[in-house]
Amino acid sequence: MQDLHKIIDFIAASNWLILIIGGLTGLMLAPAKVTLGIISGGLIVAVNFHLLKRTTKNMLNPEAVSKKGRSLVGNVLVKYYIRFAISGVLIFLLISKQIVHPIGLLAGLSVVVASVFLATMLEIKRLFFKEAV
């Protein structure tokens, strides 16, 4: 369980790092709307992941589970769907009002995917070198 928390913390931290690198790269190489899309999409998913991490950490806390029981799972699902709806509305508004370029937004929304991929590769490397020793 401790390894899982370390991986999730790594993903949360690398989300912000990848967002900063992507945003700075966009500032140097891309038009303003693409850069704004990268930053907006990255912020949406990074904040979403952070809130999901916090919600699930509270859900896995034995004291919270014993106090709230089954209503805790329902509470987590409600929070998830509220975040999902808010994210959808934000993405819709950003694209429909032509505030951002869709390709930049897609790149920004891929921040968590890149972080999970990086964490997976590092974990596979760790497991193989641990087995080899």
mmCIF file of C-alpha atoms in Angstrom:
data_model
loop_
_atom_site.group_PDB
_atom_site.id
_atom_site.type_symbol
_atom_site.label_atom_id
_atom_site.label_comp_id
_atom_site.label_asym_id
_atom_site.label_seq_id
_atom_site.Cartn_x
_atom_site.Cartn_y
_atom_site.Cartn_z
ATOM 1 C CA MET A 1 0.000 0.000 0.000
ATOM 2 C CA GLN A 2 2.907 2.314 0.769
ATOM 3 C CA ASP A 3 4.295 1.795 -2.763
ATOM 4 C CA LEU A 4 0.935 2.778 -4.212
ATOM 5 C CA HIS A 5 0.932 6.038 -2.246
ATOM 6 C CA LYS A 6 4.456 6.793 -3.464
ATOM 7 C CA ILE A 7 3.433 6.198 -7.081
ATOM 8 C CA ILE A 8 0.329 8.386 -6.744
ATOM 9 C CA ASP A 9 2.369 11.149 -5.087
ATOM 10 C CA PHE A 10 4.925 10.872 -7.905
ATOM 11 C CA ILE A 11 2.174 11.195 -10.523
ATOM 12 C CA ALA A 12 0.688 14.215 -8.748
ATOM 13 C CA ALA A 13 4.070 15.957 -8.583
ATOM 14 C CA SER A 14 5.051 15.065 -12.135
ATOM 15 C CA ASN A 15 1.697 16.425 -13.393
ATOM 16 C CA TRP A 16 2.760 19.897 -12.301
ATOM 17 C CA LEU A 17 6.285 19.485 -13.640
ATOM 18 C CA ILE A 18 5.061 18.314 -17.055
ATOM 19 C CA LEU A 19 2.501 21.143 -17.105
ATOM 20 C CA ILE A 20 5.219 23.732 -16.404
ATOM 21 C CA ILE A 21 7.544 22.254 -19.038
ATOM 22 C CA GLY A 22 4.706 22.038 -21.578
ATOM 23 C CA GLY A 23 3.548 25.568 -20.845
ATOM 24 C CA LEU A 24 7.051 27.012 -21.161
ATOM 25 C CA THR A 25 7.648 25.071 -24.371
ATOM 26 C CA GLY A 26 4.361 26.371 -25.731
ATOM 27 C CA LEU A 27 5.311 29.929 -24.804
ATOM 28 C CA MET A 28 8.536 29.610 -26.775
ATOM 29 C CA LEU A 29 7.333 27.647 -29.804
ATOM 30 C CA ALA A 30 3.573 27.936 -30.284
ATOM 31 C CA PRO A 31 0.938 30.614 -30.913
ATOM 32 C CA ALA A 32 -0.818 32.124 -27.902
ATOM 33 C CA LYS A 33 -4.047 30.102 -28.288
ATOM 34 C CA VAL A 34 -2.140 26.814 -28.437
ATOM 35 C CA THR A 35 -0.110 27.766 -25.362
ATOM 36 C CA LEU A 36 -3.258 28.793 -23.515
ATOM 37 C CA GLY A 37 -4.786 25.455 -24.493
ATOM 38 C CA ILE A 38 -1.800 23.548 -23.116
ATOM 39 C CA ILE A 39 -1.903 25.456 -19.845
ATOM 40 C CA SER A 40 -5.714 25.324 -19.511
ATOM 41 C CA GLY A 41 -5.943 21.608 -20.265
ATOM 42 C CA GLY A 42 -3.037 20.838 -17.972
ATOM 43 C CA LEU A 43 -4.595 22.823 -15.140
ATOM 44 C CA ILE A 44 -7.941 21.092 -15.567
ATOM 45 C CA VAL A 45 -6.484 17.582 -15.335
ATOM 46 C CA ALA A 46 -3.823 18.371 -12.723
ATOM 47 C CA VAL A 47 -6.366 19.933 -10.355
ATOM 48 C CA ASN A 48 -8.800 17.102 -11.098
ATOM 49 C CA PHE A 49 -6.136 14.484 -10.294
ATOM 50 C CA HIS A 50 -5.174 16.297 -7.090
ATOM 51 C CA LEU A 51 -8.793 16.392 -5.921
ATOM 52 C CA LEU A 52 -9.301 12.736 -6.866
ATOM 53 C CA LYS A 53 -6.159 11.818 -4.919
ATOM 54 C CA ARG A 54 -7.413 13.677 -1.859
ATOM 55 C CA THR A 55 -10.885 12.139 -2.109
ATOM 56 C CA THR A 56 -9.599 8.581 -2.451
ATOM 57 C CA LYS A 57 -7.061 9.075 0.339
ATOM 58 C CA ASN A 58 -9.939 10.086 2.629
ATOM 59 C CA MET A 59 -11.993 7.138 1.404
ATOM 60 C CA LEU A 60 -9.223 4.655 2.206
ATOM 61 C CA ASN A 61 -8.791 6.041 5.710
ATOM 62 C CA PRO A 62 -10.111 3.306 8.076
ATOM 63 C CA GLU A 63 -11.557 5.849 10.519
ATOM 64 C CA ALA A 64 -13.587 7.569 7.807
ATOM 65 C CA VAL A 65 -14.878 4.252 6.493
ATOM 66 C CA SER A 66 -15.986 3.096 9.944
ATOM 67 C CA LYS A 67 -17.745 6.420 10.651
ATOM 68 C CA LYS A 68 -19.522 6.935 7.337
ATOM 69 C CA GLY A 69 -19.713 3.410 5.971
ATOM 70 C CA ARG A 70 -21.464 2.977 2.633
ATOM 71 C CA SER A 71 -22.427 6.639 2.335
ATOM 72 C CA LEU A 72 -18.724 7.378 1.869
ATOM 73 C CA VAL A 73 -18.646 5.516 -1.456
ATOM 74 C CA GLY A 74 -21.699 7.419 -2.659
ATOM 75 C CA ASN A 75 -20.073 10.666 -1.557
ATOM 76 C CA VAL A 76 -16.935 9.841 -3.545
ATOM 77 C CA LEU A 77 -18.977 9.041 -6.657
ATOM 78 C CA VAL A 78 -20.961 12.276 -6.362
ATOM 79 C CA LYS A 79 -17.746 14.293 -6.053
ATOM 80 C CA TYR A 80 -16.293 12.473 -9.047
ATOM 81 C CA TYR A 81 -19.283 13.191 -11.258
ATOM 82 C CA ILE A 82 -19.397 16.836 -10.165
ATOM 83 C CA ARG A 83 -15.713 17.224 -11.103
ATOM 84 C CA PHE A 84 -16.376 15.412 -14.384
ATOM 85 C CA ALA A 85 -19.292 17.729 -15.234
ATOM 86 C CA ILE A 86 -17.334 20.863 -14.324
ATOM 87 C CA SER A 87 -14.392 19.672 -16.454
ATOM 88 C CA GLY A 88 -16.721 18.992 -19.368
ATOM 89 C CA VAL A 89 -18.318 22.429 -19.121
ATOM 90 C CA LEU A 90 -14.905 24.118 -18.914
ATOM 91 C CA ILE A 91 -13.614 22.217 -21.949
ATOM 92 C CA PHE A 92 -16.799 23.009 -23.878
ATOM 93 C CA LEU A 93 -16.567 26.717 -23.072
ATOM 94 C CA LEU A 94 -12.867 26.910 -23.905
ATOM 95 C CA ILE A 95 -13.430 25.353 -27.325
ATOM 96 C CA SER A 96 -16.823 26.861 -28.232
ATOM 97 C CA LYS A 97 -15.759 30.415 -27.337
ATOM 98 C CA GLN A 98 -12.515 29.813 -29.280
ATOM 99 C CA ILE A 99 -10.426 30.828 -26.301
ATOM 100 C CA VAL A 100 -7.939 28.005 -26.904
ATOM 101 C CA HIS A 101 -6.794 25.930 -29.843
ATOM 102 C CA PRO A 102 -8.195 22.357 -29.572
ATOM 103 C CA ILE A 103 -4.796 20.759 -30.293
ATOM 104 C CA GLY A 104 -3.195 22.726 -27.458
ATOM 105 C CA LEU A 105 -6.051 21.772 -25.169
ATOM 106 C CA LEU A 106 -5.647 18.112 -26.102
ATOM 107 C CA ALA A 107 -1.927 18.332 -25.365
ATOM 108 C CA GLY A 108 -2.663 19.894 -21.979
ATOM 109 C CA LEU A 109 -5.303 17.300 -21.154
ATOM 110 C CA SER A 110 -2.657 14.624 -21.796
ATOM 111 C CA VAL A 111 -0.525 15.729 -18.837
ATOM 112 C CA VAL A 112 -1.858 13.026 -16.507
ATOM 113 C CA VAL A 113 -1.475 10.395 -19.221
ATOM 114 C CA ALA A 114 2.184 11.369 -19.616
ATOM 115 C CA SER A 115 2.680 11.290 -15.833
ATOM 116 C CA VAL A 116 1.096 7.846 -15.508
ATOM 117 C CA PHE A 117 3.197 6.577 -18.416
ATOM 118 C CA LEU A 118 6.369 7.956 -16.806
ATOM 119 C CA ALA A 119 5.468 6.433 -13.429
ATOM 120 C CA THR A 120 4.759 3.089 -15.105
ATOM 121 C CA MET A 121 8.101 3.068 -16.918
ATOM 122 C CA LEU A 122 9.986 3.962 -13.737
ATOM 123 C CA GLU A 123 8.141 1.291 -11.756
ATOM 124 C CA ILE A 124 8.859 -1.362 -14.411
ATOM 125 C CA LYS A 125 12.518 -0.343 -14.378
ATOM 126 C CA ARG A 126 12.580 -0.546 -10.578
ATOM 127 C CA LEU A 127 10.976 -3.991 -10.579
ATOM 128 C CA PHE A 128 13.328 -5.419 -13.199
ATOM 129 C CA PHE A 129 16.473 -4.068 -11.550
ATOM 130 C CA LYS A 130 15.214 -5.191 -8.149
ATOM 131 C CA GLU A 131 14.687 -8.706 -9.542
ATOM 132 C CA ALA A 132 18.110 -8.702 -11.210
ATOM 133 C CA VAL A 133 19.967 -7.936 -7.968
#
